[in-house]
Backbone as a ProteinNet text record, in pm:
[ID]
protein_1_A
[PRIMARY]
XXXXXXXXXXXXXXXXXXXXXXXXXXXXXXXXXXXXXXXXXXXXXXXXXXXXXXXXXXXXXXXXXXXXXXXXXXXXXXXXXXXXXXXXXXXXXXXXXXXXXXXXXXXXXXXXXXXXXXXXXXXXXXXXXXXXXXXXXXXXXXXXXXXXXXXXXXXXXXXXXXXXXXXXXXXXXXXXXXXXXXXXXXXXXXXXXXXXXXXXXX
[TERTIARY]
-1382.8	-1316.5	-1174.1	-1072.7	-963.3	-930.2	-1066.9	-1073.9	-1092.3	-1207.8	-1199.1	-1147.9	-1065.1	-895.4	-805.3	-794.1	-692.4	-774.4	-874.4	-886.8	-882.1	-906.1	-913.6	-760.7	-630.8	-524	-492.3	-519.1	-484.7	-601.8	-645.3	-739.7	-653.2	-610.9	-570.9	-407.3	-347.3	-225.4	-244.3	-361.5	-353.3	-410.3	-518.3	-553.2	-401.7	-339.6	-193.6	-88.4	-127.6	-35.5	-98.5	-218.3	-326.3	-263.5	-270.1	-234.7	-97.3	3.4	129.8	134.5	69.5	96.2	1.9	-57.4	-122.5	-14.6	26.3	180	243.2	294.8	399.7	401.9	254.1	248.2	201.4	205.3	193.1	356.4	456.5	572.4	664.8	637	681.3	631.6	505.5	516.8	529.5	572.1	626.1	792.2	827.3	989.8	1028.5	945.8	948.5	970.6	825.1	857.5	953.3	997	1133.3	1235.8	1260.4	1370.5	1402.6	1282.4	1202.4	1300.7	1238.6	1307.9	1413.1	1469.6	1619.9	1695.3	1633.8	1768.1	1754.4	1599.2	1619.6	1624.6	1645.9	1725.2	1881.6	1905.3	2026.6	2077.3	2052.2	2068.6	2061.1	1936.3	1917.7	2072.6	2063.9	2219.4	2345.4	2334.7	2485.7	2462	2423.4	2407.1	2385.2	2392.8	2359.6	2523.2	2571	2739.4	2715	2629.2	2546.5	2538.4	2657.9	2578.1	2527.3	2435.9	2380	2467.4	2589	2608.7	2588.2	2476.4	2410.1	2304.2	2292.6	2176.7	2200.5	2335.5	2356.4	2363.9	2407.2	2383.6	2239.9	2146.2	2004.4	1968.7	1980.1	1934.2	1957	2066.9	2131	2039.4	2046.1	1949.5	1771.1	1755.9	1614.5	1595.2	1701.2	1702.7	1667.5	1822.2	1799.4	1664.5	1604.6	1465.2	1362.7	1384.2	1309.2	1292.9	1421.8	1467.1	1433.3	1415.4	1366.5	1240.6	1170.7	983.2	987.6	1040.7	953.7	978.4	1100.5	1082.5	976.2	954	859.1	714.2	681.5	583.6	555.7	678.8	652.8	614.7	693.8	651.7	499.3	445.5	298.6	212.3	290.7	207.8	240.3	352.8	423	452.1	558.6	589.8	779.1	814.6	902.6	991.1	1118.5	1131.6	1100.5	1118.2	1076.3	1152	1223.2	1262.9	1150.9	1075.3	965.8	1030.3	1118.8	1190.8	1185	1196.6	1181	1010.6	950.2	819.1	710	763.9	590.1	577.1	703.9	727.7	635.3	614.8	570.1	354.3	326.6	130.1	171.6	-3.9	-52.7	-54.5	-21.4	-27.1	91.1	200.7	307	382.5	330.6	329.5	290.9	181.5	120	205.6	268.7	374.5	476.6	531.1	640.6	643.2	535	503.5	477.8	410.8	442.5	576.8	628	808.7	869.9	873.9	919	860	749.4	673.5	720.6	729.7	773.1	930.1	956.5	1154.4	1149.8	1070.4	1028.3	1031.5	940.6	899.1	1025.5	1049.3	1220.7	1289.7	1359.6	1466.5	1369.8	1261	1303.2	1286.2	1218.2	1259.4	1426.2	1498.8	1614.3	1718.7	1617.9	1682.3	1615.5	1517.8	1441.9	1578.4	1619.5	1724.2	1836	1865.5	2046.4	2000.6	1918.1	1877.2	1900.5	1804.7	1817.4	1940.8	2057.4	2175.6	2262.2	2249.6	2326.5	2267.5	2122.7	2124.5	2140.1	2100.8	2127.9	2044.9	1897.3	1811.9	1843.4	1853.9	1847.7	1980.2	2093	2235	2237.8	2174.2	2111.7	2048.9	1911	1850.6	1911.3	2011.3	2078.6	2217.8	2237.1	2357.5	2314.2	2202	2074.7	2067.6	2052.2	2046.2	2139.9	2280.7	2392.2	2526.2	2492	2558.2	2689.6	2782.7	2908.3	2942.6	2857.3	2871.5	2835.4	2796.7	2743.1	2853.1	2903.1	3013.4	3157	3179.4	3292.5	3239.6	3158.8	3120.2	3107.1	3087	3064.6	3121.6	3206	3228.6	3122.1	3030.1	2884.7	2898.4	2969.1	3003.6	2839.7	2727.1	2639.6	2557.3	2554.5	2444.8	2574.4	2702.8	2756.3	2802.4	2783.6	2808.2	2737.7	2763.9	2669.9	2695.4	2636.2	2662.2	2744.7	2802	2890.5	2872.2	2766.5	2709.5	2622.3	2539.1	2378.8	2387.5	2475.3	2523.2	2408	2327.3	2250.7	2279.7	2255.2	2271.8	2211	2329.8	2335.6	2234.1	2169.4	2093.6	1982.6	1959.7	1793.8	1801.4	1887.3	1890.3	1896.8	1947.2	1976.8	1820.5	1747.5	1629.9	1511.3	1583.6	1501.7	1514.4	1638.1	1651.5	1525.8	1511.6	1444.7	1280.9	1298.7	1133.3	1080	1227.5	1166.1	1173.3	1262.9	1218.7	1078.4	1036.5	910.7	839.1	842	703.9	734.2	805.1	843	782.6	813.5	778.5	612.9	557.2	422.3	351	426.4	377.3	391.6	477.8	532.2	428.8	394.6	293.1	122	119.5	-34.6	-9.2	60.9	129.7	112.7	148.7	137.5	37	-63	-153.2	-282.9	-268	-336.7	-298	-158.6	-123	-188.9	-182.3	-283.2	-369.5	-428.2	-608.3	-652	-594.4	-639.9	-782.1	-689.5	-807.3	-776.9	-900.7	-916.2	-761	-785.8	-696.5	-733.9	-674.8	-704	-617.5	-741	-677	-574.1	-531.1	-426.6	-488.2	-526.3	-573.4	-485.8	-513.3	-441.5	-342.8	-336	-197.2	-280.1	-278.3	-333.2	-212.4	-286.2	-175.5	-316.1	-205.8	-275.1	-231	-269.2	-265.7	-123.5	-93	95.3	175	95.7	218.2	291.9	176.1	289.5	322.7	493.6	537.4	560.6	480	529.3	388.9
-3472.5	-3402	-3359.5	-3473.6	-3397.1	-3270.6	-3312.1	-3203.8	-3076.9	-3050.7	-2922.4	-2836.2	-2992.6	-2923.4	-2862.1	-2938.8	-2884.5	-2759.5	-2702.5	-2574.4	-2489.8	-2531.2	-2455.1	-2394.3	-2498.9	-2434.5	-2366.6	-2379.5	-2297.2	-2151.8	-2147.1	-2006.6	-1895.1	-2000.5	-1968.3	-1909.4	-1985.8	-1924.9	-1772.7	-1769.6	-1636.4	-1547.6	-1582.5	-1465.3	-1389.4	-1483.9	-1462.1	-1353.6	-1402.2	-1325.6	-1168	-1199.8	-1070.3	-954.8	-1005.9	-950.6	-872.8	-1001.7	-950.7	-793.4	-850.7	-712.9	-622.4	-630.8	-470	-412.9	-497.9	-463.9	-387	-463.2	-410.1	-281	-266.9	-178.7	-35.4	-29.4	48.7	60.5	-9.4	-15.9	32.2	14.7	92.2	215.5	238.3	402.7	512.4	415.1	466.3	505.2	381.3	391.1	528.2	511	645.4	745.1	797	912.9	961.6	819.3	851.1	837.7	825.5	826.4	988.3	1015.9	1157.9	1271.2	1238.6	1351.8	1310.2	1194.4	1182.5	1262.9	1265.8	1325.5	1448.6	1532.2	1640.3	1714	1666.5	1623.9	1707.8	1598	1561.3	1717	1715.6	1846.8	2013.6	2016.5	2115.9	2136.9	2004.1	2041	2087.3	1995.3	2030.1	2166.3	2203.1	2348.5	2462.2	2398.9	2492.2	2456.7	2405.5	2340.2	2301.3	2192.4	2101.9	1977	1922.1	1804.5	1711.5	1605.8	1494.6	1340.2	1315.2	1179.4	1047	1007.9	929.8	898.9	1040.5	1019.3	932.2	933.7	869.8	748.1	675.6	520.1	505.2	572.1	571.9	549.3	649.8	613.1	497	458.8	339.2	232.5	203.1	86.7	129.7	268.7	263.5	224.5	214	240.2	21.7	-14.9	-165.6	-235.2	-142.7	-226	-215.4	-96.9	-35.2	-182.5	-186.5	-271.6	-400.1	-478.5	-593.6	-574.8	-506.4	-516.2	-460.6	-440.1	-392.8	-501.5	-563.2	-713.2	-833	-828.6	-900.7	-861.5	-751.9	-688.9	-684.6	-673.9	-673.2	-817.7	-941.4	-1093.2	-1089.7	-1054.9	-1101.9	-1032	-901.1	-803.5	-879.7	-917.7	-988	-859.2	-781.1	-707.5	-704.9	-826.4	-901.6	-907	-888	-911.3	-1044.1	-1086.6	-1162.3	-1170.2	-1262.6	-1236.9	-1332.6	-1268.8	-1343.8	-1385.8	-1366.6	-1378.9	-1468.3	-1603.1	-1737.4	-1819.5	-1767.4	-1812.8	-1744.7	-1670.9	-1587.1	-1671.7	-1736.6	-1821.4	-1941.2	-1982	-2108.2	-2080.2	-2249.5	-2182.6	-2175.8	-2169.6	-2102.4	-2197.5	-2371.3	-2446.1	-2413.7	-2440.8	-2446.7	-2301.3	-2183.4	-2076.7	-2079.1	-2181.7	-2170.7	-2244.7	-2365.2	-2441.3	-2380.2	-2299.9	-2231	-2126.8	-2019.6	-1964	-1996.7	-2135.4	-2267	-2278.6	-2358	-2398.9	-2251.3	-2126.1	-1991.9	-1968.1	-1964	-1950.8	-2014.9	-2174.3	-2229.5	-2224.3	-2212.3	-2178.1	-2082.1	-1960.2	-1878.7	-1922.1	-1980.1	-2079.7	-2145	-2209.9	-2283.7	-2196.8	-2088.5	-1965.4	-1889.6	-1915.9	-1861.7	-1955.1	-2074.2	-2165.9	-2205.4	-2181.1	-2221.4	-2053	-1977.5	-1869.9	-1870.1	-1922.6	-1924	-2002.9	-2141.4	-2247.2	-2169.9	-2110	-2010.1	-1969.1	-1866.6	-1772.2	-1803.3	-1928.1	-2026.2	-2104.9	-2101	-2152.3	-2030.9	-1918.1	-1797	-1734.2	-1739.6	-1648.5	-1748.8	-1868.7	-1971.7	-1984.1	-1922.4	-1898.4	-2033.9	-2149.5	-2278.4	-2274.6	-2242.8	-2233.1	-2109.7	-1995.8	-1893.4	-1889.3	-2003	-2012.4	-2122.4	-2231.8	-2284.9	-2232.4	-2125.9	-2016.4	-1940.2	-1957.8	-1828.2	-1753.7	-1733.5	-1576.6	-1479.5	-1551.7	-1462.6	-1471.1	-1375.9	-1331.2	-1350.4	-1336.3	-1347.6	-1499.7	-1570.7	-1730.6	-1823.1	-1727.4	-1787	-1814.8	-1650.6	-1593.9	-1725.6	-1743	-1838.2	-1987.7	-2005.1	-2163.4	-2165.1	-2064.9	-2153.1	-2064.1	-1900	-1810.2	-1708.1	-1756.4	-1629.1	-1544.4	-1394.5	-1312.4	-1226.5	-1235.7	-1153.7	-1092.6	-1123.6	-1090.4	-1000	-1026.5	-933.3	-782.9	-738.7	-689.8	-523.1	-428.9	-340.2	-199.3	-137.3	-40	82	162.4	199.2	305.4	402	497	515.9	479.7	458.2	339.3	270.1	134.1	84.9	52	-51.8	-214.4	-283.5	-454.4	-500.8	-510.9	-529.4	-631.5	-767.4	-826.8	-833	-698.9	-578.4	-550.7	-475.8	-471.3	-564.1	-665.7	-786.5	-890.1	-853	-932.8	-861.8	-875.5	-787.5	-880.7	-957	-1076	-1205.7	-1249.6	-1353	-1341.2	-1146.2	-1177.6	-1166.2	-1051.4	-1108	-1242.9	-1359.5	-1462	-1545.9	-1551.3	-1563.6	-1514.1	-1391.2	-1304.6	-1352.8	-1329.7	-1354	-1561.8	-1621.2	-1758.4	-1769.5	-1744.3	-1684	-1597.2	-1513.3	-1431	-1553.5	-1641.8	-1740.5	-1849	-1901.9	-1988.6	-1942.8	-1839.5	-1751.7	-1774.8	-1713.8	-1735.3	-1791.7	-1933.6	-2088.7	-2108.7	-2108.6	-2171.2	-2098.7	-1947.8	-1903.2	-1940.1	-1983.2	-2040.8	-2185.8	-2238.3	-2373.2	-2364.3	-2248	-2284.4	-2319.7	-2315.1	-2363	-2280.6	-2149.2	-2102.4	-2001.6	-1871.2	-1778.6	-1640.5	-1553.4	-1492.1	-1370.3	-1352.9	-1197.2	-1091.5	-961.3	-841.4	-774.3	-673.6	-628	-531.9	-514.6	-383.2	-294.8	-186.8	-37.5	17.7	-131.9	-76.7	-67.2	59	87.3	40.9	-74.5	-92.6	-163	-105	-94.1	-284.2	-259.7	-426	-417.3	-309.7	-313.5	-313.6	-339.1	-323.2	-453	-519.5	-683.6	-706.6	-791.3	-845.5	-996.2	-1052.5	-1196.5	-1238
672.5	782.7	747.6	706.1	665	558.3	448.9	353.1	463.9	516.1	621.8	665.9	728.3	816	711.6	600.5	510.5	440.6	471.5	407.9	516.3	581.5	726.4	730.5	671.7	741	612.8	515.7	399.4	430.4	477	520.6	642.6	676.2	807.8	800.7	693.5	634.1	538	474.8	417.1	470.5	581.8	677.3	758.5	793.9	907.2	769.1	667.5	558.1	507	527.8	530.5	692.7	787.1	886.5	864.3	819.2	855.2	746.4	669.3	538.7	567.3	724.7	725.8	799.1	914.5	1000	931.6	821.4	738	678.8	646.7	590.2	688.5	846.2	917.2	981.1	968.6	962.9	920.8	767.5	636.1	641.4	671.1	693.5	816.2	919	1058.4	1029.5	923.9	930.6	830.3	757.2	627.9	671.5	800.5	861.9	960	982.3	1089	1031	958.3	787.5	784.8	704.2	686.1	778.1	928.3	1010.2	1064.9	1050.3	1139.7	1000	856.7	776.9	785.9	782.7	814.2	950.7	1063.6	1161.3	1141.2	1100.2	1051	968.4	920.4	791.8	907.8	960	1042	1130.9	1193.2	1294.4	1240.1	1147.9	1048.8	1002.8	964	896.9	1046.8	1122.7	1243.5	1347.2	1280.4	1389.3	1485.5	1475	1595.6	1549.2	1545.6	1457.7	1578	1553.4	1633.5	1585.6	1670.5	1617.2	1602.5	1637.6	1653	1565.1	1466	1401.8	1249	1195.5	1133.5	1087.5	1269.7	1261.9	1238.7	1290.7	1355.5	1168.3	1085.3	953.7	858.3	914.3	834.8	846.5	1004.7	1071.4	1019.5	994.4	961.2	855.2	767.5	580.4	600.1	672.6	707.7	696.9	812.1	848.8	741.9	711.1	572.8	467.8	435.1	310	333.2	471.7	465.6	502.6	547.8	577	457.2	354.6	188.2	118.1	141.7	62.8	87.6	217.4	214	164.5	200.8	145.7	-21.1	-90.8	-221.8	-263.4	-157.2	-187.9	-206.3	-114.8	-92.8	-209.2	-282.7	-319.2	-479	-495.6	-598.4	-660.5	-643.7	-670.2	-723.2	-653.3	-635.3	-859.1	-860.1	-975.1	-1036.2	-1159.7	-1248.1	-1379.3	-1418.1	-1558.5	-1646.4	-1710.4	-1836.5	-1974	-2005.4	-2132	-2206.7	-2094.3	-2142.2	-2096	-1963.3	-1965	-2038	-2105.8	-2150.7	-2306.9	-2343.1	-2470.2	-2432	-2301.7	-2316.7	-2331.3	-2325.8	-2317.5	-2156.7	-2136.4	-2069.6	-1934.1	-1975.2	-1821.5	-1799.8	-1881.5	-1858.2	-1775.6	-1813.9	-1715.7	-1569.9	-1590.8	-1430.9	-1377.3	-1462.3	-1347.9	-1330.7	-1400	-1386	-1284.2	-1245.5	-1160.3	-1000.1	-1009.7	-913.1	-835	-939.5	-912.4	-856.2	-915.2	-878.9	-699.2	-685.9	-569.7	-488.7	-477	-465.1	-385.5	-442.5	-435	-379.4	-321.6	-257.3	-77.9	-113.4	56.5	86.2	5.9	27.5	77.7	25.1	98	192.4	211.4	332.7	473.5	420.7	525.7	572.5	428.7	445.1	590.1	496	564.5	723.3	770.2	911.3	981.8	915.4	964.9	1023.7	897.7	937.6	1019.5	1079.8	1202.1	1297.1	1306.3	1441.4	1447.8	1397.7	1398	1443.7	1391	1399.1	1492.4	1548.5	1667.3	1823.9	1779.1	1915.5	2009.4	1994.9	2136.2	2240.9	2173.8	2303.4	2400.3	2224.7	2333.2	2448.5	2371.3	2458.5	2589.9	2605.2	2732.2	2790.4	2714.1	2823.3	2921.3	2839.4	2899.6	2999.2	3024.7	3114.5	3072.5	2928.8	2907.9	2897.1	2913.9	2917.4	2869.6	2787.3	2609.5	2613.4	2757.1	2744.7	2754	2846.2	2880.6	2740.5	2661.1	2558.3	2475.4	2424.3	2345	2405.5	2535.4	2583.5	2554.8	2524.7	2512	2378.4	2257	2117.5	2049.7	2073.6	1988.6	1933.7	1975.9	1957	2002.4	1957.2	2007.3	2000.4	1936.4	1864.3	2035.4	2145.1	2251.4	2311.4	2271.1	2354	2274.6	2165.7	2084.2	2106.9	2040.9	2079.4	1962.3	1906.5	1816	1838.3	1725	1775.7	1848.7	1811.9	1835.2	1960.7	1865.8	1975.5	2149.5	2106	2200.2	2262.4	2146.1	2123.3	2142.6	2162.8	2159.1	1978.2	1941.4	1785	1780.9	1861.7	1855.6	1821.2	1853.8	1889.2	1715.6	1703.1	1508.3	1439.1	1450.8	1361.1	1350.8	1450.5	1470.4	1329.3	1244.3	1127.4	1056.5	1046.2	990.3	972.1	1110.6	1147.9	1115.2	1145.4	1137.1	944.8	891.9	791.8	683	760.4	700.4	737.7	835.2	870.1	808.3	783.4	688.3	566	499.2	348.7	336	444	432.7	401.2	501.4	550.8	404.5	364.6	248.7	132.2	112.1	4.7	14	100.7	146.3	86	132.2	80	-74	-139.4	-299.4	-337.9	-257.7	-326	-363.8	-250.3	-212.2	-341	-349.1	-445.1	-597.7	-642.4	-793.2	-809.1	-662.7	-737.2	-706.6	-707.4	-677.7	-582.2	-448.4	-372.3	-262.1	-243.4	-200.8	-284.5	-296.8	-413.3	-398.3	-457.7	-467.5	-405.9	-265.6	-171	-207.9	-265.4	-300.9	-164.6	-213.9	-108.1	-31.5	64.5	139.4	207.6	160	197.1	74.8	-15.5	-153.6	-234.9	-354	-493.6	-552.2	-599.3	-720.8	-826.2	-978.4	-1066.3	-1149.8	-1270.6	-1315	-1361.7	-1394.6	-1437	-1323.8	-1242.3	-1082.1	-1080.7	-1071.1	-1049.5	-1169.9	-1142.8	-1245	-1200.3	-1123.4	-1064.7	-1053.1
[MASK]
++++++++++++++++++++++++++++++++++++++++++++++++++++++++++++++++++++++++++++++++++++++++++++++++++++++++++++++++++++++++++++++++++++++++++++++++++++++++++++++++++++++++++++++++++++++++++++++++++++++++++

C-alpha cells in the first residue's frame, strides 16, 4: 500500500507538471501576440503623432511575464543552461548523480524562492489587516498592495504575482525532473514543443 501511494504521488506530480506546461505554453503564445501588436501598436501611433502612453509600460510588463513563464517552461523542457565541461569528463553513474544533485538544487530555489514570496507578499499579515493594503503598509512597512503603476495605474501587486506563480511552476516542473533522473517514474515527452535531440542541454 505505501508503495502505491508513493507512485501514485509521483504520477500525480508529473501529470500537474504536464498541465502546467500546456498553460504555459498557451500563455507564451497569447503573450507573444500581444507583444506582437502592442509594438506595432506602438510604432503605428508614433509615426502617425499619436502616440499611446501607456503602451510602453504595457510591453515591459508583457516582456516580464514573458521571461518568467519561459523559464519555467524551459525547466521542465530542460532547456535550461548547463555548463558540461567538467561532467561529461566523468562515467556515466557519476553523470547521473550529478544531474541529480543539479535537479535537485533546482527544487531547492525554488522552494527557497516560494518562502521569500510568502514573506514579501504577506497574504496572512494581509487577511489579518482585512484585506487592506494601507493598514497593512502602517503596521509592517509593506508598502506593495498600496502601490500602483505609473502609467496604466495598475496595483503593482497584480504584476508582481508572476513571481509566485512562477516559483511554483518551476518547483512543480523541478520535482517531475527529479523524479524522472532517478527512475522513478518513466520519462514524459513534451506535448505541443518540437524539439529535436540537440535541443536540450540539461
Amino acid at each position: 500500500m505505501p508503495t502505491t501511494r508513493a507512485f501514485s504521488v509521483q504520477r500525480t506530480i508529473v501529470r500537474a507538471s504536464s498541465a502546467l506546461l500546456a498553460c504555459e505554453r498557451l500563455a507564451l503564445m497569447g503573450l507573444m501576440y500581444l507583444l506582437t501588436g502592442l509594438i506595432l501598436v506602438n510604432v503605428i501611433t508614433r509615426y502617425s503623432h499619436f502616440p499611446i502612453y501607456w503602451i510602453d509600460e504595457s510591453a515591459v510588463y508583457c516582456v516580464v511575464w514573458l521571461t518568467f513563464i519561459g523559464a519555467s517552461a524551459m525547466t521542465r523542457l530542460r532547456l535550461d543552461f548547463a555548463v558540461t565541461m567538467l561532467t561529461e569528463r566523468l562515467s556515466l553513474r557519476h553523470q547521473k548523480i550529478a544531474k541529480v544533485i543539479s535537479t535537485g538544487l533546482v527544487v531547492v530555489f525554488g522552494i527557497a524562492l516560494i518562502i521569500t514570496c510568502m514573506l514579501w507578499m504577506d497574504p496572512i499579515g494581509l487577511a489579518r489587516a482585512g484585506f487592506d493594503g494601507r493598514k497593512l503598509a502602517a503596521e509592517t512597512f509593506n508598502f506593495l498592495y498600496t502601490e500602483h503603476t505609473q502609467t496604466l495605474n495598475w496595483p503593482t501587486w497584480v504584476l508582481y504575482l508572476t513571481l509566485p506563480i512562477f516559483a511554483v511552476s518551476m518547483t512543480v516542473h523541478g520535482l517531475a525532473n527529479l523524479l524522472e533522473d532517478l527512475e522513478l517514474v518513466p520519462r514524459t515527452p513534451p506535448r505541443g514543443f518540437a524539439l529535436s535531440e540537440l535541443d536540450g542541454v540539461n
